[in-house]
């Protein structure tokens, strides 16, 4: 039974397109995150939501818009995709925010051509 | 200066060797220290979690935190080929602190 799931696993698209990535957790956690991992494996936080409320919004282009319909779901919509957006995007969740153990999804590999 | 510094490696060792992985951090306000393991094409998974200075042991893995020098370590005894992965250190704290990850060290254990 998957704890944190993401769809799709792979996403190949053209520059300028709009795409969405979905994330769901069945752990009953209050906090969910989106991370971007670049080709050098550097994992950087993008957004964090606690009980559907945005609590961390790093310096991310406003082409990226997270949406949390309920505390078990956190989706990421990306407008006008650029080549530099190519990366692996990980969703994660934790019981509380800040310092807690985080549980990661399998990642979505995005390739922008 | 980055908040967390970690040598990306790669680090290649023979099977059975003792592996030492290290990170330094700059903000002394952080209270939680974690090591995540990430296999190729998978998400990171928590390996060790410690709070404040000291050692914590779990099987072949020992996590060590020295808050006075802002230095955290992970030791792997009797390393196995299945330990080949990227190891990411992470630091966090309560009160709105976000978790900061190191760059990750790629470890290869040769049979």
PDB file of C-alpha atoms in Angstrom:
ATOM      1  CA  UNK A   1       0.000   0.000   0.000  1.00  0.00           C
ATOM      2  CA  UNK A   2       1.835   3.085  -1.280  1.00  0.00           C
ATOM      3  CA  UNK A   3       2.274   5.813   1.332  1.00  0.00           C
ATOM      4  CA  UNK A   4       3.051   8.734  -0.992  1.00  0.00           C
ATOM      5  CA  UNK A   5       2.156   8.370  -4.648  1.00  0.00           C
ATOM      6  CA  UNK A   6       2.746  10.657  -7.610  1.00  0.00           C
ATOM      7  CA  UNK A   7       1.416  10.692 -11.141  1.00  0.00           C
ATOM      8  CA  UNK A   8       2.712  10.604 -13.731  1.00  0.00           C
ATOM      9  CA  UNK A   9       6.087   8.915 -13.204  1.00  0.00           C
ATOM     10  CA  UNK A  10       7.439  10.270 -16.468  1.00  0.00           C
ATOM     11  CA  UNK A  11       6.507  13.413 -18.349  1.00  0.00           C
ATOM     12  CA  UNK A  12       8.007  14.411 -21.673  1.00  0.00           C
ATOM     13  CA  UNK A  13       6.689  17.618 -23.161  1.00  0.00           C
ATOM     14  CA  UNK A  14       7.508  20.547 -25.394  1.00  0.00           C
ATOM     15  CA  UNK A  15       8.667  23.946 -24.271  1.00  0.00           C
ATOM     16  CA  UNK A  16       5.786  26.330 -23.663  1.00  0.00           C
ATOM     17  CA  UNK A  17       3.276  23.648 -22.664  1.00  0.00           C
ATOM     18  CA  UNK A  18       1.367  23.539 -19.382  1.00  0.00           C
ATOM     19  CA  UNK A  19       1.457  20.379 -17.279  1.00  0.00           C
ATOM     20  CA  UNK A  20       0.345  19.117 -13.873  1.00  0.00           C
ATOM     21  CA  UNK A  21       1.761  16.584 -11.436  1.00  0.00           C
ATOM     22  CA  UNK A  22      -0.447  15.017  -8.801  1.00  0.00           C
ATOM     23  CA  UNK A  23       0.489  13.779  -5.339  1.00  0.00           C
ATOM     24  CA  UNK A  24      -1.474  11.848  -2.739  1.00  0.00           C
ATOM     25  CA  UNK A  25      -0.511  10.579   0.712  1.00  0.00           C
ATOM     26  CA  UNK A  26      -2.427   8.047   2.786  1.00  0.00           C
ATOM     27  CA  UNK A  27      -0.414   8.521   5.988  1.00  0.00           C
ATOM     28  CA  UNK A  28      -2.782  11.033   7.562  1.00  0.00           C
ATOM     29  CA  UNK A  29      -0.024  13.637   7.640  1.00  0.00           C
ATOM     30  CA  UNK A  30      -0.741  17.336   7.981  1.00  0.00           C
ATOM     31  CA  UNK A  31       2.148  18.672   5.894  1.00  0.00           C
ATOM     32  CA  UNK A  32       3.058  18.068   2.272  1.00  0.00           C
ATOM     33  CA  UNK A  33       5.963  19.301   0.195  1.00  0.00           C
ATOM     34  CA  UNK A  34       7.230  19.654  -3.342  1.00  0.00           C
ATOM     35  CA  UNK A  35      10.943  19.305  -4.009  1.00  0.00           C
ATOM     36  CA  UNK A  36      12.961  19.676  -7.195  1.00  0.00           C
ATOM     37  CA  UNK A  37      16.020  17.481  -7.697  1.00  0.00           C
ATOM     38  CA  UNK A  38      18.364  18.555 -10.447  1.00  0.00           C
ATOM     39  CA  UNK A  39      20.815  16.458 -12.440  1.00  0.00           C
ATOM     40  CA  UNK A  40      23.427  16.799  -9.700  1.00  0.00           C
ATOM     41  CA  UNK A  41      21.024  15.242  -7.194  1.00  0.00           C
ATOM     42  CA  UNK A  42      20.599  18.465  -5.254  1.00  0.00           C
ATOM     43  CA  UNK A  43      17.201  18.342  -3.524  1.00  0.00           C
ATOM     44  CA  UNK A  44      15.643  21.748  -3.085  1.00  0.00           C
ATOM     45  CA  UNK A  45      12.333  22.579  -1.468  1.00  0.00           C
ATOM     46  CA  UNK A  46       9.811  24.480  -3.558  1.00  0.00           C
ATOM     47  CA  UNK A  47       6.613  24.565  -1.522  1.00  0.00           C
ATOM     48  CA  UNK A  48       5.178  23.294   1.720  1.00  0.00           C
ATOM     49  CA  UNK A  49       1.533  23.070   2.741  1.00  0.00           C
ATOM     50  CA  UNK A  50       0.162  22.436   6.210  1.00  0.00           C
ATOM     51  CA  UNK A  51      -3.510  21.502   6.391  1.00  0.00           C
ATOM     52  CA  UNK A  52      -4.107  22.975   2.927  1.00  0.00           C
ATOM     53  CA  UNK A  53      -2.387  26.235   3.860  1.00  0.00           C
ATOM     54  CA  UNK A  54       0.803  27.393   2.116  1.00  0.00           C
ATOM     55  CA  UNK A  55       3.605  27.761   4.688  1.00  0.00           C
ATOM     56  CA  UNK A  56       6.781  27.685   2.598  1.00  0.00           C
ATOM     57  CA  UNK A  57       7.116  29.270  -0.804  1.00  0.00           C
ATOM     58  CA  UNK A  58      10.732  29.362  -1.890  1.00  0.00           C
ATOM     59  CA  UNK A  59      12.038  31.512  -4.694  1.00  0.00           C
ATOM     60  CA  UNK A  60      10.211  29.673  -7.416  1.00  0.00           C
ATOM     61  CA  UNK A  61       8.991  31.238 -10.686  1.00  0.00           C
ATOM     62  CA  UNK A  62       5.294  32.029 -10.511  1.00  0.00           C
ATOM     63  CA  UNK A  63       4.824  29.673 -13.448  1.00  0.00           C
ATOM     64  CA  UNK A  64       4.735  27.026 -10.720  1.00  0.00           C
ATOM     65  CA  UNK A  65       1.473  26.944  -8.801  1.00  0.00           C
ATOM     66  CA  UNK A  66       0.729  24.385  -6.090  1.00  0.00           C
ATOM     67  CA  UNK A  67      -2.791  23.494  -5.156  1.00  0.00           C
ATOM     68  CA  UNK A  68      -4.007  21.496  -2.143  1.00  0.00           C
ATOM     69  CA  UNK A  69      -7.671  20.468  -2.444  1.00  0.00           C
ATOM     70  CA  UNK A  70      -7.426  18.628   0.895  1.00  0.00           C
ATOM     71  CA  UNK A  71      -4.629  17.701   3.258  1.00  0.00           C
ATOM     72  CA  UNK A  72      -4.047  14.354   1.546  1.00  0.00           C
ATOM     73  CA  UNK A  73      -3.396  15.885  -1.873  1.00  0.00           C
ATOM     74  CA  UNK A  74      -0.922  18.418  -3.194  1.00  0.00           C
ATOM     75  CA  UNK A  75      -0.761  19.040  -6.917  1.00  0.00           C
ATOM     76  CA  UNK A  76       1.760  21.079  -8.875  1.00  0.00           C
ATOM     77  CA  UNK A  77       0.817  22.929 -12.027  1.00  0.00           C
ATOM     78  CA  UNK A  78       3.514  24.340 -14.261  1.00  0.00           C
ATOM     79  CA  UNK A  79       2.743  26.906 -16.961  1.00  0.00           C
ATOM     80  CA  UNK A  80       4.854  27.739 -20.008  1.00  0.00           C
ATOM     81  CA  UNK A  81       7.410  25.007 -19.420  1.00  0.00           C
ATOM     82  CA  UNK A  82      11.060  25.876 -20.019  1.00  0.00           C
ATOM     83  CA  UNK A  83      14.111  23.699 -20.706  1.00  0.00           C
ATOM     84  CA  UNK A  84      15.465  24.467 -17.235  1.00  0.00           C
ATOM     85  CA  UNK A  85      12.387  22.919 -15.648  1.00  0.00           C
ATOM     86  CA  UNK A  86      13.669  19.475 -16.617  1.00  0.00           C
ATOM     87  CA  UNK A  87      14.326  17.657 -13.344  1.00  0.00           C
ATOM     88  CA  UNK A  88      12.838  15.082 -11.001  1.00  0.00           C
ATOM     89  CA  UNK A  89      10.042  16.464  -8.840  1.00  0.00           C
ATOM     90  CA  UNK A  90       9.410  14.771  -5.519  1.00  0.00           C
ATOM     91  CA  UNK A  91       6.368  15.059  -3.341  1.00  0.00           C
ATOM     92  CA  UNK A  92       6.793  14.365   0.374  1.00  0.00           C
ATOM     93  CA  UNK A  93       4.721  14.443   3.526  1.00  0.00           C
ATOM     94  CA  UNK A  94       5.334  14.654   7.251  1.00  0.00           C
ATOM     95  CA  UNK A  95       3.218  14.592  10.379  1.00  0.00           C
ATOM     96  CA  UNK A  96       4.158  18.152  11.228  1.00  0.00           C
ATOM     97  CA  UNK A  97       6.218  20.856   9.567  1.00  0.00           C
ATOM     98  CA  UNK A  98       9.866  21.570  10.311  1.00  0.00           C
ATOM     99  CA  UNK A  99      12.351  18.899  11.298  1.00  0.00           C
ATOM    100  CA  UNK A 100       9.992  15.972  11.123  1.00  0.00           C
ATOM    101  CA  UNK A 101      10.688  12.788   9.217  1.00  0.00           C
ATOM    102  CA  UNK A 102       9.537  13.187   5.662  1.00  0.00           C
ATOM    103  CA  UNK A 103       8.194  10.422   3.472  1.00  0.00           C
ATOM    104  CA  UNK A 104       8.914  10.823  -0.204  1.00  0.00           C
ATOM    105  CA  UNK A 105       7.041   9.725  -3.272  1.00  0.00           C
ATOM    106  CA  UNK A 106       8.764   7.917  -6.154  1.00  0.00           C
ATOM    107  CA  UNK A 107       9.294  11.128  -8.123  1.00  0.00           C
ATOM    108  CA  UNK A 108       8.123  12.477 -11.465  1.00  0.00           C
ATOM    109  CA  UNK A 109      10.805  12.754 -14.147  1.00  0.00           C
ATOM    110  CA  UNK A 110      10.045  15.796 -16.251  1.00  0.00           C
ATOM    111  CA  UNK A 111      11.844  16.330 -19.530  1.00  0.00           C
ATOM    112  CA  UNK A 112      11.162  19.504 -21.458  1.00  0.00           C
ATOM    113  CA  UNK A 113      12.227  19.408 -25.108  1.00  0.00           C
TER     114      UNK A 113
ATOM    115  CA  UNK B   1      28.248  29.690   2.304  1.00  0.00           C
ATOM    116  CA  UNK B   2      25.624  26.980   1.808  1.00  0.00           C
ATOM    117  CA  UNK B   3      23.563  26.062   4.854  1.00  0.00           C
ATOM    118  CA  UNK B   4      24.595  22.414   4.512  1.00  0.00           C
ATOM    119  CA  UNK B   5      27.823  21.288   2.858  1.00  0.00           C
ATOM    120  CA  UNK B   6      28.275  17.714   1.717  1.00  0.00           C
ATOM    121  CA  UNK B   7      30.931  16.246  -0.568  1.00  0.00           C
ATOM    122  CA  UNK B   8      29.092  14.771  -3.570  1.00  0.00           C
ATOM    123  CA  UNK B   9      31.738  12.089  -4.119  1.00  0.00           C
ATOM    124  CA  UNK B  10      31.540   9.604  -5.716  1.00  0.00           C
ATOM    125  CA  UNK B  11      32.976   7.395  -3.009  1.00  0.00           C
ATOM    126  CA  UNK B  12      33.992   3.884  -4.027  1.00  0.00           C
ATOM    127  CA  UNK B  13      34.867   1.253  -1.411  1.00  0.00           C
ATOM    128  CA  UNK B  14      35.330  -2.551  -1.376  1.00  0.00           C
ATOM    129  CA  UNK B  15      32.724  -4.745   0.239  1.00  0.00           C
ATOM    130  CA  UNK B  16      33.239  -5.005   3.993  1.00  0.00           C
ATOM    131  CA  UNK B  17      34.853  -1.588   4.355  1.00  0.00           C
ATOM    132  CA  UNK B  18      33.807   0.987   6.933  1.00  0.00           C
ATOM    133  CA  UNK B  19      32.289   4.002   5.223  1.00  0.00           C
ATOM    134  CA  UNK B  20      32.318   7.491   6.688  1.00  0.00           C
ATOM    135  CA  UNK B  21      29.999  10.146   5.253  1.00  0.00           C
ATOM    136  CA  UNK B  22      30.020  13.698   6.548  1.00  0.00           C
ATOM    137  CA  UNK B  23      28.242  17.038   6.433  1.00  0.00           C
ATOM    138  CA  UNK B  24      28.806  20.434   7.956  1.00  0.00           C
ATOM    139  CA  UNK B  25      26.145  23.036   8.573  1.00  0.00           C
ATOM    140  CA  UNK B  26      26.202  26.720   9.400  1.00  0.00           C
ATOM    141  CA  UNK B  27      23.051  27.518  11.405  1.00  0.00           C
ATOM    142  CA  UNK B  28      23.319  26.403  15.030  1.00  0.00           C
ATOM    143  CA  UNK B  29      19.549  26.809  15.499  1.00  0.00           C
ATOM    144  CA  UNK B  30      18.871  23.500  13.762  1.00  0.00           C
ATOM    145  CA  UNK B  31      17.966  20.716  16.160  1.00  0.00           C
ATOM    146  CA  UNK B  32      17.156  17.666  14.060  1.00  0.00           C
ATOM    147  CA  UNK B  33      19.689  15.775  12.000  1.00  0.00           C
ATOM    148  CA  UNK B  34      18.785  13.135   9.489  1.00  0.00           C
ATOM    149  CA  UNK B  35      20.322  10.854   6.923  1.00  0.00           C
ATOM    150  CA  UNK B  36      18.316   9.787   3.907  1.00  0.00           C
ATOM    151  CA  UNK B  37      19.264   7.071   1.458  1.00  0.00           C
ATOM    152  CA  UNK B  38      18.256   7.350  -2.177  1.00  0.00           C
ATOM    153  CA  UNK B  39      18.583   4.460  -4.586  1.00  0.00           C
ATOM    154  CA  UNK B  40      18.793   5.192  -8.281  1.00  0.00           C
ATOM    155  CA  UNK B  41      15.449   6.307  -9.727  1.00  0.00           C
ATOM    156  CA  UNK B  42      13.748   6.179  -6.330  1.00  0.00           C
ATOM    157  CA  UNK B  43      12.665   8.729  -3.743  1.00  0.00           C
ATOM    158  CA  UNK B  44      14.796   9.401  -0.652  1.00  0.00           C
ATOM    159  CA  UNK B  45      13.974   7.277   2.401  1.00  0.00           C
ATOM    160  CA  UNK B  46      14.854   8.060   5.983  1.00  0.00           C
ATOM    161  CA  UNK B  47      17.775   6.054   7.324  1.00  0.00           C
ATOM    162  CA  UNK B  48      18.675   7.720  10.619  1.00  0.00           C
ATOM    163  CA  UNK B  49      17.149  10.485  12.730  1.00  0.00           C
ATOM    164  CA  UNK B  50      18.883  12.147  15.678  1.00  0.00           C
ATOM    165  CA  UNK B  51      18.140  15.031  17.954  1.00  0.00           C
ATOM    166  CA  UNK B  52      20.979  17.048  19.523  1.00  0.00           C
ATOM    167  CA  UNK B  53      24.569  15.907  19.909  1.00  0.00           C
ATOM    168  CA  UNK B  54      25.648  12.322  20.377  1.00  0.00           C
ATOM    169  CA  UNK B  55      25.585   8.956  18.673  1.00  0.00           C
ATOM    170  CA  UNK B  56      22.749   6.775  17.485  1.00  0.00           C
ATOM    171  CA  UNK B  57      23.222   3.236  16.282  1.00  0.00           C
ATOM    172  CA  UNK B  58      20.943   1.076  14.159  1.00  0.00           C
ATOM    173  CA  UNK B  59      22.434  -2.179  12.982  1.00  0.00           C
ATOM    174  CA  UNK B  60      25.412  -1.449  10.751  1.00  0.00           C
ATOM    175  CA  UNK B  61      24.645   2.291  10.730  1.00  0.00           C
ATOM    176  CA  UNK B  62      25.795   4.879  13.262  1.00  0.00           C
ATOM    177  CA  UNK B  63      24.847   8.541  13.103  1.00  0.00           C
ATOM    178  CA  UNK B  64      26.961  11.038  14.968  1.00  0.00           C
ATOM    179  CA  UNK B  65      26.211  14.685  15.687  1.00  0.00           C
ATOM    180  CA  UNK B  66      28.660  17.230  17.053  1.00  0.00           C
ATOM    181  CA  UNK B  67      26.726  20.456  17.514  1.00  0.00           C
ATOM    182  CA  UNK B  68      29.747  22.336  18.865  1.00  0.00           C
ATOM    183  CA  UNK B  69      31.540  21.968  15.535  1.00  0.00           C
ATOM    184  CA  UNK B  70      28.338  21.749  13.438  1.00  0.00           C
ATOM    185  CA  UNK B  71      29.408  18.416  12.019  1.00  0.00           C
ATOM    186  CA  UNK B  72      27.308  15.344  11.341  1.00  0.00           C
ATOM    187  CA  UNK B  73      28.491  11.911  10.257  1.00  0.00           C
ATOM    188  CA  UNK B  74      27.120   8.589   9.136  1.00  0.00           C
ATOM    189  CA  UNK B  75      29.213   5.448   9.535  1.00  0.00           C
ATOM    190  CA  UNK B  76      28.411   2.219   7.729  1.00  0.00           C
ATOM    191  CA  UNK B  77      30.128  -0.905   9.031  1.00  0.00           C
ATOM    192  CA  UNK B  78      30.677  -4.015   6.934  1.00  0.00           C
ATOM    193  CA  UNK B  79      29.443  -2.218   3.830  1.00  0.00           C
ATOM    194  CA  UNK B  80      27.524  -4.272   1.286  1.00  0.00           C
ATOM    195  CA  UNK B  81      26.920  -3.783  -2.451  1.00  0.00           C
ATOM    196  CA  UNK B  82      23.278  -3.158  -1.534  1.00  0.00           C
ATOM    197  CA  UNK B  83      24.442  -0.034   0.329  1.00  0.00           C
ATOM    198  CA  UNK B  84      25.346   1.536  -3.019  1.00  0.00           C
ATOM    199  CA  UNK B  85      23.162   4.620  -3.183  1.00  0.00           C
ATOM    200  CA  UNK B  86      23.218   8.369  -2.678  1.00  0.00           C
ATOM    201  CA  UNK B  87      23.221   9.437   0.966  1.00  0.00           C
ATOM    202  CA  UNK B  88      21.743  12.825   1.787  1.00  0.00           C
ATOM    203  CA  UNK B  89      22.210  14.540   5.103  1.00  0.00           C
ATOM    204  CA  UNK B  90      19.397  16.820   6.232  1.00  0.00           C
ATOM    205  CA  UNK B  91      18.912  19.273   9.046  1.00  0.00           C
ATOM    206  CA  UNK B  92      15.711  20.723  10.412  1.00  0.00           C
ATOM    207  CA  UNK B  93      14.111  22.426  13.349  1.00  0.00           C
ATOM    208  CA  UNK B  94      10.752  23.270  14.859  1.00  0.00           C
ATOM    209  CA  UNK B  95       9.007  26.598  14.720  1.00  0.00           C
ATOM    210  CA  UNK B  96       8.762  26.968  10.989  1.00  0.00           C
ATOM    211  CA  UNK B  97      12.242  25.810  10.061  1.00  0.00           C
ATOM    212  CA  UNK B  98      12.310  23.990   6.797  1.00  0.00           C
ATOM    213  CA  UNK B  99      14.412  20.895   6.269  1.00  0.00           C
ATOM    214  CA  UNK B 100      17.618  21.608   4.386  1.00  0.00           C
ATOM    215  CA  UNK B 101      19.249  18.805   2.430  1.00  0.00           C
ATOM    216  CA  UNK B 102      22.888  18.364   1.573  1.00  0.00           C
ATOM    217  CA  UNK B 103      23.936  17.733  -2.014  1.00  0.00           C
ATOM    218  CA  UNK B 104      24.169  13.975  -1.387  1.00  0.00           C
ATOM    219  CA  UNK B 105      27.196  11.665  -1.552  1.00  0.00           C
ATOM    220  CA  UNK B 106      27.150   8.870  -4.138  1.00  0.00           C
ATOM    221  CA  UNK B 107      28.489   5.668  -2.618  1.00  0.00           C
ATOM    222  CA  UNK B 108      29.567   2.599  -4.587  1.00  0.00           C
ATOM    223  CA  UNK B 109      30.367  -0.603  -2.709  1.00  0.00           C
ATOM    224  CA  UNK B 110      32.213  -3.069  -4.928  1.00  0.00           C
ATOM    225  CA  UNK B 111      31.697  -6.812  -4.462  1.00  0.00           C
TER     226      UNK B 111
END
